[in-house]
Short mmCIF file of C-alpha atoms and ligand atoms in Angstrom, two decimals:
data_model
loop_
_atom_site.label_atom_id
_atom_site.label_comp_id
_atom_site.label_asym_id
_atom_site.label_seq_id
_atom_site.Cartn_x
_atom_site.Cartn_y
_atom_site.Cartn_z
CA MET C 274 1.57 -0.37 -19.46
CA GLN C 275 -2.22 -0.50 -19.31
CA ILE C 276 -3.65 2.35 -17.25
CA ILE C 277 -7.00 1.92 -15.54
CA LYS C 278 -8.83 5.14 -14.75
CA GLU C 279 -12.06 3.82 -13.30
CA LEU C 280 -12.65 0.95 -10.88
CA ASN C 281 -15.77 -0.52 -12.49
CA GLU C 282 -16.57 -4.23 -12.24
CA ASP C 283 -14.79 -5.11 -15.52
CA ASN C 284 -11.61 -3.32 -14.51
CA LEU C 285 -11.63 -4.80 -11.01
CA LYS C 286 -11.81 -8.25 -12.61
CA ILE C 287 -8.77 -7.45 -14.76
CA ILE C 288 -6.84 -6.27 -11.71
CA LYS C 289 -7.69 -9.34 -9.67
CA LYS C 290 -6.62 -11.60 -12.51
CA VAL C 291 -3.25 -9.84 -12.73
CA ILE C 292 -2.68 -10.18 -8.95
CA PHE C 293 -3.51 -13.90 -8.99
CA LYS C 294 -1.20 -14.45 -11.97
CA ASP C 295 1.57 -13.23 -9.62
CA ASP C 296 1.99 -10.05 -11.65
CA LEU C 297 2.33 -6.49 -10.33
CA VAL C 298 -0.17 -3.62 -10.14
CA ILE C 299 0.78 0.00 -9.48
CA PHE C 300 -1.93 1.62 -7.33
CA PRO C 301 -2.53 4.96 -5.59
CA THR C 302 -2.67 5.49 -1.84
CA GLU C 303 -3.01 8.65 0.26
CA THR C 304 0.77 8.68 0.86
CA VAL C 305 2.50 7.67 -2.39
CA TYR C 306 1.84 5.15 -5.18
CA GLY C 307 2.70 1.52 -4.42
CA ILE C 308 3.74 -1.45 -6.58
CA GLY C 309 1.51 -4.21 -5.33
CA ALA C 310 1.76 -7.99 -5.42
CA ASN C 311 0.10 -10.88 -3.61
CA ALA C 312 1.94 -10.82 -0.25
CA LEU C 313 1.38 -14.57 0.21
CA SER C 314 3.03 -15.53 -3.09
CA GLU C 315 6.82 -15.84 -3.00
CA LYS C 316 6.97 -15.61 -6.76
CA ALA C 317 4.98 -12.37 -6.90
CA VAL C 318 6.98 -10.77 -4.10
CA GLU C 319 10.25 -11.81 -5.77
CA ARG C 320 9.11 -9.83 -8.80
CA ILE C 321 8.79 -6.66 -6.74
CA PHE C 322 12.37 -6.97 -5.54
CA ALA C 323 13.59 -7.59 -9.09
CA VAL C 324 11.62 -4.76 -10.70
CA LYS C 325 12.58 -2.22 -8.03
CA GLU C 326 16.20 -3.41 -7.89
CA ARG C 327 15.58 -3.47 -4.15
CA ALA C 328 18.01 -4.86 -1.56
CA ARG C 329 16.80 -8.30 -0.41
CA ASN C 330 17.17 -7.41 3.26
CA ASN C 331 14.69 -4.51 3.04
CA PRO C 332 11.24 -5.82 4.07
CA LEU C 333 7.96 -4.89 2.38
CA ILE C 334 4.83 -3.46 3.98
CA VAL C 335 1.69 -5.62 3.78
CA HIS C 336 -1.51 -3.72 2.92
CA LEU C 337 -4.87 -4.96 4.21
CA LYS C 338 -8.47 -4.01 3.47
CA ASP C 339 -9.53 -3.48 7.11
CA LYS C 340 -8.63 -3.93 10.77
CA ALA C 341 -10.44 -7.26 11.05
CA GLU C 342 -7.76 -8.74 8.76
CA ILE C 343 -4.77 -7.86 10.94
CA GLU C 344 -4.81 -10.92 13.16
CA LYS C 345 -4.87 -13.28 10.18
CA TYR C 346 -1.32 -12.20 9.45
CA ALA C 347 0.16 -10.81 12.67
CA PHE C 348 -0.08 -10.92 16.47
CA ILE C 349 -1.38 -7.90 18.40
CA GLN C 350 0.59 -8.36 21.59
CA ASN C 351 -0.20 -5.46 23.92
CA GLU C 352 -2.47 -2.54 24.74
CA VAL C 353 -0.18 0.03 23.12
CA GLU C 354 -0.41 -1.74 19.75
CA LYS C 355 -4.19 -1.94 20.19
CA LYS C 356 -4.46 1.78 20.91
CA LEU C 357 -2.34 2.71 17.88
CA ILE C 358 -4.48 0.52 15.62
CA GLU C 359 -7.65 2.11 17.00
CA ALA C 360 -6.33 5.65 16.59
CA PHE C 361 -4.45 5.60 13.29
CA MET C 362 -5.74 2.76 11.10
CA PRO C 363 -6.93 3.07 8.41
CA GLY C 364 -4.56 5.91 7.50
CA PRO C 365 -0.99 6.88 6.59
CA PHE C 366 0.43 4.68 9.33
CA THR C 367 2.35 1.37 9.33
CA LEU C 368 2.61 -0.73 12.46
CA ILE C 369 5.35 -3.35 12.81
CA LEU C 370 3.87 -6.45 14.47
CA LYS C 371 5.08 -9.97 15.18
CA LYS C 372 4.31 -11.91 12.01
CA LYS C 373 2.37 -15.12 11.60
CA ASP C 374 3.83 -17.98 9.55
CA ILE C 375 1.36 -17.48 6.69
CA ILE C 376 3.46 -14.47 5.51
CA PRO C 377 6.41 -15.84 3.52
CA ASP C 378 9.93 -14.90 4.63
CA VAL C 379 10.69 -13.19 1.34
CA THR C 380 8.00 -10.55 2.07
CA THR C 381 9.55 -9.55 5.39
CA ALA C 382 13.20 -10.13 4.41
CA SER C 383 13.26 -13.01 6.93
CA LEU C 384 12.40 -10.77 9.90
CA ASP C 385 9.98 -12.19 12.47
CA SER C 386 7.92 -8.99 12.19
CA VAL C 387 5.69 -7.57 9.46
CA GLY C 388 4.72 -3.98 8.65
CA ILE C 389 0.93 -3.73 8.41
CA ARG C 390 -0.82 -0.80 6.72
CA ILE C 391 -4.47 -0.12 5.92
CA PRO C 392 -4.71 2.73 3.40
CA ILE C 393 -7.62 5.13 3.73
CA ASN C 394 -7.54 6.22 0.07
CA GLU C 395 -10.78 5.17 -1.56
CA ILE C 396 -9.23 3.59 -4.66
CA ALA C 397 -6.67 1.67 -2.61
CA HIS C 398 -9.42 0.43 -0.34
CA LYS C 399 -11.63 -0.68 -3.24
CA PHE C 400 -8.68 -2.50 -4.83
CA LEU C 401 -7.78 -4.31 -1.57
CA GLU C 402 -11.38 -5.22 -0.89
CA TYR C 403 -11.98 -6.63 -4.35
CA VAL C 404 -8.78 -8.67 -4.69
CA ASP C 405 -9.36 -9.81 -1.11
CA CYS C 406 -5.77 -10.81 -0.40
CA PRO C 407 -2.95 -9.05 1.46
CA ILE C 408 -0.90 -6.87 -0.89
CA ALA C 409 2.83 -6.37 -0.38
CA ALA C 410 3.77 -2.97 -1.75
CA PRO C 411 6.78 -0.71 -1.60
CA SER C 412 6.68 2.84 -2.91
CA ALA C 413 6.48 2.99 -6.71
CA ASN C 414 9.98 4.07 -7.70
CA ILE C 415 13.15 2.31 -8.76
CA SER C 416 15.33 2.09 -5.61
CA THR C 417 17.21 5.33 -4.79
CA ARG C 418 14.77 7.49 -6.84
CA PRO C 419 12.09 9.77 -5.34
CA SER C 420 8.84 7.91 -4.61
CA GLY C 421 6.10 8.21 -7.25
CA THR C 422 3.25 10.55 -6.33
CA ASN C 423 1.51 10.59 -9.72
CA LEU C 424 1.51 8.24 -12.69
CA ASP C 425 3.04 10.68 -15.17
CA ASP C 426 6.21 10.79 -13.08
CA ILE C 427 6.73 7.03 -12.99
CA LYS C 428 5.14 5.66 -16.20
CA GLU C 429 8.43 5.63 -18.08
CA GLU C 430 10.42 4.15 -15.22
CA PHE C 431 8.17 1.08 -15.17
CA THR C 432 7.37 0.63 -18.85
CA GLY C 433 8.07 -2.98 -19.77
CA LEU C 434 8.41 -3.92 -16.09
CA VAL C 435 4.87 -3.51 -14.78
CA ASP C 436 1.86 -4.21 -17.00
CA LEU C 437 -0.95 -2.54 -15.10
CA ALA C 438 -1.47 0.71 -13.18
CA ILE C 439 -4.48 2.34 -11.55
CA ASP C 440 -4.59 6.12 -11.96
CA GLY C 441 -5.77 7.98 -8.87
CA GLY C 442 -4.40 11.45 -9.62
CA SER C 443 -1.73 12.93 -7.39
CA SER C 444 -1.19 11.48 -3.90
CA GLN C 445 -2.75 13.72 -1.24
CA ILE C 446 0.05 13.54 1.33
CA GLY C 447 3.05 12.91 -0.92
CA LEU C 448 5.34 11.30 1.69
CA GLU C 449 5.30 7.65 2.76
CA SER C 450 3.51 6.41 5.89
CA THR C 451 4.79 6.81 9.44
CA VAL C 452 6.41 3.47 10.41
CA VAL C 453 6.10 2.60 14.11
CA LYS C 454 7.25 -0.34 16.20
CA VAL C 455 6.27 -0.78 19.84
CA ILE C 456 9.39 -1.64 21.86
CA ASP C 457 9.05 -2.26 25.61
CA ASN C 458 5.53 -0.82 25.48
CA VAL C 459 6.67 2.48 23.93
CA PRO C 460 5.95 3.42 20.30
CA VAL C 461 9.15 4.16 18.37
CA ILE C 462 8.98 5.99 15.05
CA LEU C 463 11.28 4.20 12.61
CA ARG C 464 10.25 6.41 9.68
CA PRO C 465 8.43 9.73 10.28
CA GLY C 466 5.39 10.63 8.21
CA PHE C 467 2.11 12.55 8.21
CA ILE C 468 1.11 10.99 11.58
CA THR C 469 3.58 12.80 13.82
CA LYS C 470 5.30 12.11 17.14
CA GLU C 471 2.98 14.74 18.62
CA ASP C 472 -0.11 12.91 17.24
CA ILE C 473 1.07 9.61 18.75
CA GLU C 474 1.83 11.21 22.12
CA MET C 475 -1.81 12.29 22.34
CA ILE C 476 -2.75 8.59 22.36
CA THR C 477 0.07 6.85 24.25
CA SER C 478 1.64 9.75 26.22
CA LYS C 479 5.14 8.68 25.20
CA CYS C 480 6.65 8.23 21.76
CA LEU C 481 10.31 7.95 20.78
CA VAL C 482 11.95 8.67 17.44
CA SER C 483 14.65 6.30 16.19
CA GLU C 484 18.02 8.02 16.21
CA HIS C 485 18.50 6.95 12.58
CA VAL C 486 15.80 9.27 11.31
CA LEU C 487 18.15 12.20 10.77
CA LYS C 488 21.47 10.37 10.79
CA GLN C 489 23.63 8.54 8.33
CA ILE C 490 23.78 4.84 9.10
CA ASP C 491 26.84 2.69 8.86
CA SER C 492 25.83 -0.49 7.00
CA GLN C 493 27.39 -2.63 9.75
CA MET C 494 25.00 -1.21 12.36
CA LYS C 495 21.96 -3.13 13.48
CA VAL C 496 18.90 -1.07 12.58
CA GLU C 497 15.22 -1.55 13.30
CA SER C 498 14.26 -0.14 9.91
CA PRO C 499 16.45 -1.51 7.13
CA GLY C 500 15.04 1.05 4.67
CA MET C 501 17.00 3.81 6.39
CA LEU C 502 20.28 2.20 5.30
CA TYR C 503 20.05 3.03 1.68
CA ARG C 504 20.55 6.04 -0.56
CA HIS C 505 17.06 7.23 -1.14
CA TYR C 506 14.63 9.78 -2.56
CA ALA C 507 17.33 11.19 -4.82
CA PRO C 508 17.13 12.98 -8.16
CA LYS C 509 20.05 12.51 -10.57
CA THR C 510 21.24 16.08 -10.03
CA LYS C 511 23.47 16.77 -7.01
CA CYS C 512 21.62 18.40 -4.08
CA LEU C 513 22.51 20.65 -1.17
CA LEU C 514 20.06 21.07 1.72
CA VAL C 515 20.25 24.33 3.70
CA TYR C 516 18.37 25.48 6.76
CA SER C 517 18.30 28.44 9.08
CA ASP C 518 15.62 29.90 11.37
CA ASN C 519 16.87 33.32 10.42
CA LEU C 520 15.78 34.62 7.00
CA ASP C 521 18.93 36.68 6.35
CA THR C 522 21.20 33.76 7.26
CA LEU C 523 19.14 31.45 5.06
CA LYS C 524 19.41 33.81 2.07
CA GLU C 525 23.14 34.19 2.64
CA LEU C 526 23.62 30.41 2.81
CA VAL C 527 21.74 29.96 -0.46
CA THR C 528 23.49 32.85 -2.23
CA GLU C 529 27.02 31.80 -1.28
CA ASN C 530 26.43 28.28 -2.63
CA ILE C 531 24.95 29.27 -6.00
CA PHE C 532 27.15 28.77 -9.02
CA SER C 533 26.50 28.54 -12.76
CA LYS C 534 23.51 26.22 -13.26
CA THR C 535 21.95 26.12 -9.81
CA ILE C 536 18.26 25.47 -9.15
CA VAL C 537 16.80 26.92 -5.95
CA LEU C 538 13.91 24.77 -4.69
CA GLY C 539 12.10 26.45 -1.84
CA SER C 540 9.32 28.61 -0.43
CA SER C 541 8.44 32.13 -1.56
CA LYS C 542 11.09 33.41 0.91
CA LEU C 543 13.73 32.57 -1.71
CA LYS C 544 11.89 33.70 -4.84
CA ASP C 545 14.01 36.79 -5.50
CA ILE C 546 17.45 35.20 -5.20
CA PRO C 547 19.19 35.34 -8.59
CA CYS C 548 19.86 31.82 -9.86
CA PHE C 549 19.57 29.62 -12.98
CA LYS C 550 16.02 28.53 -12.04
CA TYR C 551 13.83 29.08 -8.99
CA ILE C 552 11.18 26.43 -8.29
CA PHE C 553 8.46 27.09 -5.70
CA TYR C 554 7.77 24.07 -3.47
CA GLY C 555 5.03 25.52 -1.25
CA ASN C 556 4.77 27.67 1.86
CA THR C 557 3.30 25.18 4.34
CA LYS C 558 4.64 21.79 5.43
CA GLU C 559 1.56 20.13 3.92
CA GLU C 560 2.20 21.78 0.54
CA ILE C 561 5.89 20.89 0.62
CA SER C 562 5.13 17.26 1.53
CA HIS C 563 2.58 17.05 -1.30
CA ASN C 564 4.88 18.57 -3.93
CA ILE C 565 8.42 17.57 -3.04
CA PHE C 566 8.95 14.20 -4.77
CA SER C 567 7.38 15.33 -8.01
CA LEU C 568 9.41 18.57 -8.03
CA LEU C 569 12.67 16.70 -7.37
CA ARG C 570 11.95 14.66 -10.47
CA LYS C 571 11.12 17.84 -12.40
CA CYS C 572 14.45 19.40 -11.35
CA ASP C 573 16.25 16.64 -13.26
CA THR C 574 14.73 17.87 -16.53
CA TYR C 575 16.73 21.15 -16.45
CA ASN C 576 20.21 19.60 -16.69
CA ALA C 577 21.37 21.73 -13.78
CA ASP C 578 24.63 21.26 -11.85
CA LEU C 579 23.15 21.67 -8.40
CA ILE C 580 19.78 21.87 -6.62
CA ILE C 581 19.81 23.93 -3.42
CA ILE C 582 16.82 22.82 -1.32
CA GLU C 583 15.41 24.92 1.50
CA GLY C 584 15.04 22.86 4.69
CA VAL C 585 12.22 23.18 7.23
CA LYS C 586 12.02 23.09 11.02
CA LYS C 587 12.23 19.46 12.21
CA GLU C 588 8.92 19.55 14.06
CA GLY C 589 5.58 17.91 13.34
CA LEU C 590 5.41 16.99 9.65
CA GLY C 591 8.74 18.84 9.28
CA LEU C 592 10.55 15.81 10.74
CA ALA C 593 9.29 13.62 7.90
CA ILE C 594 10.20 16.24 5.28
CA MET C 595 13.73 16.61 6.68
CA ASN C 596 14.17 12.82 7.01
CA ARG C 597 13.55 12.54 3.24
CA LEU C 598 15.48 15.67 2.21
CA ILE C 599 18.59 14.76 4.19
CA ARG C 600 18.73 11.51 2.23
CA THR C 601 17.78 13.24 -1.04
CA SER C 602 20.89 15.38 -0.61
CA ASN C 603 23.01 12.43 0.47
CA PHE C 604 23.73 14.15 3.82
CA ASN C 605 25.07 17.22 2.02
CA TYR C 606 23.44 19.51 4.59
CA ILE C 607 24.24 22.91 6.11
CA GLU C 608 22.34 24.30 9.09
CA LYS C 609 23.22 27.65 10.70
O1 TXA I 1524 3.22 4.95 2.53
C1 TXA I 1524 3.85 3.90 2.43
O2 TXA I 1524 4.29 3.29 3.43
C2 TXA I 1524 4.09 3.34 1.02
C3 TXA I 1524 2.72 2.98 0.43
C4 TXA I 1524 2.83 2.31 -0.91
O3 TXA I 1524 2.01 2.20 1.34
N1 TXA I 1524 4.98 2.21 1.06
C5 TXA I 1524 6.30 2.35 1.32
O4 TXA I 1524 7.02 1.15 1.26
O5 TXA I 1524 6.84 3.41 1.57
P1 TXA I 1524 8.61 1.10 1.18
O6 TXA I 1524 8.91 -0.32 0.93
O7 TXA I 1524 9.10 2.09 0.19
O8 TXA I 1524 9.08 1.47 2.63
C6 TXA I 1524 8.81 0.58 3.70
C7 TXA I 1524 9.66 0.94 4.90
C8 TXA I 1524 11.12 0.61 4.67
O9 TXA I 1524 11.91 1.61 5.29
C9 TXA I 1524 11.25 -0.75 5.39
O10 TXA I 1524 12.57 -0.98 5.83
C10 TXA I 1524 10.29 -0.55 6.55
O11 TXA I 1524 9.21 0.17 6.02
N2 TXA I 1524 9.77 -1.87 7.04
C11 TXA I 1524 8.92 -2.72 6.41
N3 TXA I 1524 8.72 -3.82 7.14
C12 TXA I 1524 9.44 -3.68 8.27
C13 TXA I 1524 9.66 -4.49 9.42
N4 TXA I 1524 9.10 -5.69 9.55
N5 TXA I 1524 10.49 -4.02 10.39
C14 TXA I 1524 11.07 -2.80 10.25
N6 TXA I 1524 10.91 -1.99 9.20
C15 TXA I 1524 10.11 -2.43 8.21
MG1 MG I 1525 10.37 3.48 -0.65
#
């Protein structure tokens, strides 16, 4: 895989050529890395699904260079959508809008809606501006694995599958964008992220959270966000997620579940608990969000039998962290 470190004119030309050959480019954003392809080319989008081993009924997000582009590809149908665009785009936010016919069905898994995102990351923006076409991009990971938040973590996974990557260091936020759909004039969070329910309520006074965010979904159920159906964000090692408001209860929960080769992944609250390996994930929600996917991948390198992960309060950014960690641990979750 060729890795581009600087977006000078020569490199931008190379990138554009790759995109218009219907090939894939891994690129950084403020949330996580994406695997990008020309969203208007069926052939290019097909390659994303093949490379990621992604279910065909899981739609891709379309990335645009700026707000003026939105109505080329989607309809803005009401004031609530307008307000959300004004407040949160560009940024770590994806809005599901009614799609225009120019977007091929394969990109949206035949839905009549399309997820639109405008990254604020400077490299992502430069890339989108230069190629000057909408870029379909899922998170850069093979399906089921934790999303890629730096190139070192994902280089191997995509060797031989993707020819070109842009290095932008480690992703600032570390968790994927907040996905929102306006239903009956009310924003509904389909996937929580850095832009929280509380942030959205400041703009639209009401905001709902899809019940699937913290629940296991039966594959027969109709869901607004197909991505929530699948096993996700998971290292190879088995995980157990534990949470308690009370420090003593939390320590007890961790201690009673430790056996021979158990990694404890958590805040400094758990640093003194005897175990095979303690890994510090941060003390604030921002630190945890930034570090978590990379650390889950690191945990796999120790050949452990179990990873016990400390949960966080499901508020603010904590909802996004717990949405990912509940799936990371395959719903193996204890809260007391
Ligand atoms: O931060 C992000 O959103 C990253 C970066 C690369 O932009 N992308 C990302 O894409 O996380 P992906 O494909 O890993 O997740 C997209 C999520 C999935 O859960 C998918 O089901 C949902 O968005 N989605 C996409 N289009 C949708 C639509 N039209 N209706 C409902 N959900 C949609
Ligand atoms: Mg993903």
